[in-house]
Amino acid sequence: KQEVTQIPAALSVPEGENLVLNCSFTDSAIYNLQWFRQDPGKGLTSLLLIQSSQREQTSGRLNASLDKSSGRSTLYIAASQPGDSATYLCAVKEYGNKLVFGAGTILRVKS
Amino acid sequence: SAVISQKPSRDICQRGTSLTIQCQVDSQVTMMFWYRQQPGQSLTLIATANQGSEATYESGFVIDKFPISRPNLTFSTLTVSNMSPEDSSIYLCSVAKGSSYEQYFGPGTRLTVT
């Protein structure tokens, strides 16, 4: 059974700092991996999707990497801003289209 | 991308009653999913809504409790039946699109059962 773990569970940083969120998964037979952002009381916003054959994806200040063989992904946020404060969720898509989510990292960026 | 709307956005219901949640997508999609997010927890897949056939339920979820309809390629409903306080959660509709099957989520329905 696929299990997804995110570390740290919570993170508080001053504005402008670069930071890394970690995601690990137990079964490397994945179709892709997605990073989402969830604001309080809201739905999920897709940030980045990495196919199983890819190593990384970039969008603006965000960079996500994938090491499928070791079961790890990282989300790098450059020059963090207070507007980045949210819960960040990592999810792996198994063959059969099921998404398995981690518990998330709650990020707070202080101004 | 996909724009997904859900109705209602929130509701407070009494124990023993049922609530039907609607999900509307701005384009035709083959795959629609229903997820549950219990308080303080991450998302769990309830079922995959198939157009023209019965939904496929994940382990721990049954059709009698969570009946799903999928009358066309842009719309689905999830009913939470015979509710108890343990059903208090956010229920989210999701679709997968494109060659990479990227998933998009609706804003969610926050359900409180008293």
CSV table of N, CA, C and O in Angstrom, one decimal, chain A residues 6 31-32 34 36 38 40-49 51 89 93 96-104, chain B residues 10 31 33 35 37 40-45 48 58 90 92 94 96 99-108 110:
chain,number,residue,atom,x,y,z
A,6,GLN,N,5.2,13.7,4.4
A,6,GLN,CA,5.8,15.0,4.2
A,6,GLN,C,6.4,15.5,5.4
A,6,GLN,O,5.9,15.4,6.5
A,31,TYR,N,2.8,7.0,-11.6
A,31,TYR,CA,2.6,7.6,-12.9
A,31,TYR,C,3.1,9.0,-12.9
A,31,TYR,O,3.7,9.4,-13.9
A,32,ASN,N,2.8,9.8,-11.9
A,32,ASN,CA,3.3,11.1,-11.8
A,32,ASN,C,3.2,11.6,-10.3
A,32,ASN,O,2.7,10.9,-9.4
A,34,GLN,N,2.3,15.2,-8.0
A,34,GLN,CA,1.8,16.6,-8.1
A,34,GLN,C,2.0,17.3,-6.7
A,34,GLN,O,1.8,16.7,-5.7
A,36,PHE,N,0.4,20.5,-4.6
A,36,PHE,CA,-0.7,21.3,-4.5
A,36,PHE,C,-0.5,22.3,-3.4
A,36,PHE,O,0.2,22.1,-2.4
A,38,GLN,N,-3.1,24.5,-0.6
A,38,GLN,CA,-4.4,24.6,-0.1
A,38,GLN,C,-4.5,25.8,0.9
A,38,GLN,O,-3.8,25.7,1.9
A,40,PRO,N,-6.6,28.1,3.7
A,40,PRO,CA,-7.6,27.7,4.7
A,40,PRO,C,-9.0,27.7,4.2
A,40,PRO,O,-9.5,28.8,3.6
A,41,GLY,N,-9.8,26.6,4.4
A,41,GLY,CA,-11.2,26.6,4.0
A,41,GLY,C,-11.4,26.6,2.5
A,41,GLY,O,-12.6,26.7,2.0
A,42,LYS,N,-10.4,26.4,1.7
A,42,LYS,CA,-10.5,26.4,0.2
A,42,LYS,C,-10.1,25.0,-0.4
A,42,LYS,O,-9.6,24.1,0.3
A,43,GLY,N,-10.3,24.9,-1.7
A,43,GLY,CA,-9.9,23.7,-2.4
A,43,GLY,C,-8.4,23.7,-2.7
A,43,GLY,O,-7.7,24.5,-2.1
A,44,LEU,N,-8.0,22.8,-3.6
A,44,LEU,CA,-6.6,22.7,-3.9
A,44,LEU,C,-6.2,23.3,-5.2
A,44,LEU,O,-7.0,23.3,-6.2
A,45,THR,N,-5.1,24.0,-5.2
A,45,THR,CA,-4.6,24.6,-6.4
A,45,THR,C,-3.3,23.8,-6.9
A,45,THR,O,-2.4,23.6,-6.1
A,46,SER,N,-3.3,23.3,-8.1
A,46,SER,CA,-2.2,22.6,-8.6
A,46,SER,C,-1.0,23.5,-8.9
A,46,SER,O,-1.2,24.5,-9.5
A,47,LEU,N,0.1,23.2,-8.3
A,47,LEU,CA,1.3,24.0,-8.5
A,47,LEU,C,2.3,23.4,-9.6
A,47,LEU,O,2.7,24.1,-10.5
A,48,LEU,N,2.6,22.2,-9.4
A,48,LEU,CA,3.5,21.5,-10.3
A,48,LEU,C,3.2,20.1,-10.5
A,48,LEU,O,2.8,19.4,-9.5
A,49,LEU,N,3.4,19.5,-11.7
A,49,LEU,CA,3.2,18.1,-11.9
A,49,LEU,C,4.5,17.6,-12.5
A,49,LEU,O,5.0,18.2,-13.5
A,51,GLN,N,6.1,14.2,-14.3
A,51,GLN,CA,5.9,12.9,-14.8
A,51,GLN,C,7.0,11.9,-14.2
A,51,GLN,O,8.0,12.4,-13.8
A,89,LEU,N,0.6,20.3,-0.2
A,89,LEU,CA,0.3,18.9,-0.3
A,89,LEU,C,1.1,18.2,-1.4
A,89,LEU,O,1.1,18.7,-2.5
A,93,LYS,N,0.4,9.9,-8.1
A,93,LYS,CA,-0.7,9.2,-8.9
A,93,LYS,C,-0.2,7.8,-9.2
A,93,LYS,O,0.8,7.7,-9.9
A,96,GLY,N,-3.8,3.6,-12.6
A,96,GLY,CA,-5.2,3.4,-12.2
A,96,GLY,C,-5.8,4.7,-11.8
A,96,GLY,O,-7.0,4.8,-11.4
A,97,ASN,N,-5.0,5.8,-11.8
A,97,ASN,CA,-5.5,7.2,-11.6
A,97,ASN,C,-5.8,7.5,-10.1
A,97,ASN,O,-6.3,8.6,-9.9
A,98,LYS,N,-5.4,6.7,-9.2
A,98,LYS,CA,-5.7,7.1,-7.8
A,98,LYS,C,-4.6,8.0,-7.3
A,98,LYS,O,-3.4,7.7,-7.5
A,99,LEU,N,-4.9,9.1,-6.7
A,99,LEU,CA,-4.0,10.0,-6.1
A,99,LEU,C,-3.9,9.7,-4.6
A,99,LEU,O,-4.9,9.6,-3.9
A,100,VAL,N,-2.7,9.5,-4.1
A,100,VAL,CA,-2.4,9.3,-2.7
A,100,VAL,C,-1.7,10.5,-2.1
A,100,VAL,O,-0.6,10.8,-2.6
A,101,PHE,N,-2.3,11.1,-1.1
A,101,PHE,CA,-1.8,12.3,-0.6
A,101,PHE,C,-1.0,12.1,0.7
A,101,PHE,O,-1.2,11.2,1.5
A,102,GLY,N,0.0,13.1,0.9
A,102,GLY,CA,0.6,13.2,2.2
A,102,GLY,C,-0.2,14.1,3.1
A,102,GLY,O,-1.3,14.6,2.7
A,103,ALA,N,0.2,14.2,4.3
A,103,ALA,CA,-0.5,14.9,5.3
A,103,ALA,C,-0.4,16.4,5.2
A,103,ALA,O,-1.1,17.2,5.7
A,104,GLY,N,0.7,16.9,4.4
A,104,GLY,CA,0.9,18.3,4.1
A,104,GLY,C,1.9,18.9,5.0
A,104,GLY,O,2.2,18.4,6.1
B,10,ARG,N,-21.2,25.0,1.7
B,10,ARG,CA,-21.2,24.5,3.1
B,10,ARG,C,-22.6,24.2,3.5
B,10,ARG,O,-23.5,24.8,2.9
B,31,MET,N,-12.7,11.4,-16.5
B,31,MET,CA,-12.5,11.0,-15.1
B,31,MET,C,-12.8,12.0,-14.1
B,31,MET,O,-12.3,13.1,-14.2
B,33,PHE,N,-13.6,12.4,-9.8
B,33,PHE,CA,-13.3,11.8,-8.5
B,33,PHE,C,-14.0,12.5,-7.4
B,33,PHE,O,-14.1,13.8,-7.5
B,35,TYR,N,-13.4,13.1,-3.2
B,35,TYR,CA,-12.4,13.0,-2.1
B,35,TYR,C,-13.1,13.5,-0.8
B,35,TYR,O,-14.0,14.4,-0.9
B,37,GLN,N,-12.0,15.1,3.0
B,37,GLN,CA,-10.9,15.6,3.9
B,37,GLN,C,-11.5,15.8,5.3
B,37,GLN,O,-12.2,16.8,5.5
B,40,GLY,N,-8.4,18.3,10.0
B,40,GLY,CA,-7.0,18.1,10.4
B,40,GLY,C,-6.3,17.0,9.6
B,40,GLY,O,-5.1,16.8,9.9
B,41,GLN,N,-6.9,16.4,8.6
B,41,GLN,CA,-6.3,15.3,7.9
B,41,GLN,C,-6.2,15.6,6.4
B,41,GLN,O,-6.7,16.7,5.9
B,42,SER,N,-5.5,14.8,5.7
B,42,SER,CA,-5.3,15.0,4.3
B,42,SER,C,-6.5,14.3,3.5
B,42,SER,O,-7.4,13.9,4.1
B,43,LEU,N,-6.4,14.3,2.2
B,43,LEU,CA,-7.5,13.9,1.4
B,43,LEU,C,-7.4,12.4,1.2
B,43,LEU,O,-6.4,11.8,1.0
B,44,THR,N,-8.6,11.8,1.1
B,44,THR,CA,-8.8,10.4,0.9
B,44,THR,C,-9.8,10.2,-0.3
B,44,THR,O,-10.9,10.8,-0.2
B,45,LEU,N,-9.5,9.4,-1.2
B,45,LEU,CA,-10.3,9.1,-2.4
B,45,LEU,C,-11.5,8.3,-1.9
B,45,LEU,O,-11.3,7.2,-1.3
B,48,THR,N,-14.4,6.8,-7.8
B,48,THR,CA,-14.2,7.4,-9.2
B,48,THR,C,-15.6,7.3,-9.8
B,48,THR,O,-16.2,6.3,-9.9
B,58,GLU,N,-13.5,3.1,-3.3
B,58,GLU,CA,-12.3,2.6,-2.6
B,58,GLU,C,-12.7,1.8,-1.4
B,58,GLU,O,-13.8,1.9,-0.9
B,90,ILE,N,-14.8,18.0,4.7
B,90,ILE,CA,-14.8,18.7,3.4
B,90,ILE,C,-14.9,17.7,2.3
B,90,ILE,O,-14.0,16.8,2.3
B,92,LEU,N,-14.6,17.1,-1.7
B,92,LEU,CA,-14.0,17.7,-2.9
B,92,LEU,C,-14.2,16.9,-4.1
B,92,LEU,O,-14.0,15.7,-4.2
B,94,SER,N,-13.0,16.3,-8.1
B,94,SER,CA,-11.8,16.5,-8.8
B,94,SER,C,-11.9,15.8,-10.2
B,94,SER,O,-12.6,14.9,-10.4
B,96,ALA,N,-9.4,14.8,-13.9
B,96,ALA,CA,-8.1,14.6,-14.5
B,96,ALA,C,-8.2,14.9,-15.9
B,96,ALA,O,-9.1,14.4,-16.6
B,99,SER,N,-2.9,14.8,-21.4
B,99,SER,CA,-2.1,13.6,-21.6
B,99,SER,C,-1.4,13.2,-20.3
B,99,SER,O,-1.0,12.0,-20.1
B,100,SER,N,-1.1,14.1,-19.4
B,100,SER,CA,-0.4,13.8,-18.2
B,100,SER,C,-1.4,13.6,-17.0
B,100,SER,O,-1.0,13.3,-15.9
B,101,TYR,N,-2.7,13.6,-17.3
B,101,TYR,CA,-3.7,13.3,-16.3
B,101,TYR,C,-3.5,14.2,-15.0
B,101,TYR,O,-3.7,13.8,-13.9
B,102,GLU,N,-3.2,15.5,-15.3
B,102,GLU,CA,-3.1,16.4,-14.2
B,102,GLU,C,-4.5,16.6,-13.5
B,102,GLU,O,-5.5,16.7,-14.2
B,103,GLN,N,-4.5,16.6,-12.2
B,103,GLN,CA,-5.8,16.7,-11.5
B,103,GLN,C,-6.0,18.1,-11.0
B,103,GLN,O,-5.1,18.8,-10.5
B,104,TYR,N,-7.3,18.4,-11.1
B,104,TYR,CA,-7.8,19.7,-10.7
B,104,TYR,C,-8.9,19.5,-9.7
B,104,TYR,O,-9.7,18.5,-9.8
B,105,PHE,N,-9.0,20.4,-8.7
B,105,PHE,CA,-10.0,20.3,-7.6
B,105,PHE,C,-11.0,21.4,-7.6
B,105,PHE,O,-10.7,22.6,-7.9
B,106,GLY,N,-12.2,21.1,-7.2
B,106,GLY,CA,-13.2,22.1,-6.9
B,106,GLY,C,-12.9,22.8,-5.6
B,106,GLY,O,-12.0,22.3,-4.8
B,107,PRO,N,-13.7,23.8,-5.2
B,107,PRO,CA,-13.5,24.5,-3.9
B,107,PRO,C,-13.9,23.7,-2.7
B,107,PRO,O,-13.6,24.2,-1.6
B,108,GLY,N,-14.6,22.6,-2.9
B,108,GLY,CA,-15.0,21.8,-1.7
B,108,GLY,C,-16.4,22.2,-1.1
B,108,GLY,O,-16.9,23.3,-1.3
B,110,ARG,N,-18.1,22.1,2.6
B,110,ARG,CA,-17.8,21.9,4.0
B,110,ARG,C,-19.1,21.4,4.7
B,110,ARG,O,-20.0,22.2,4.8
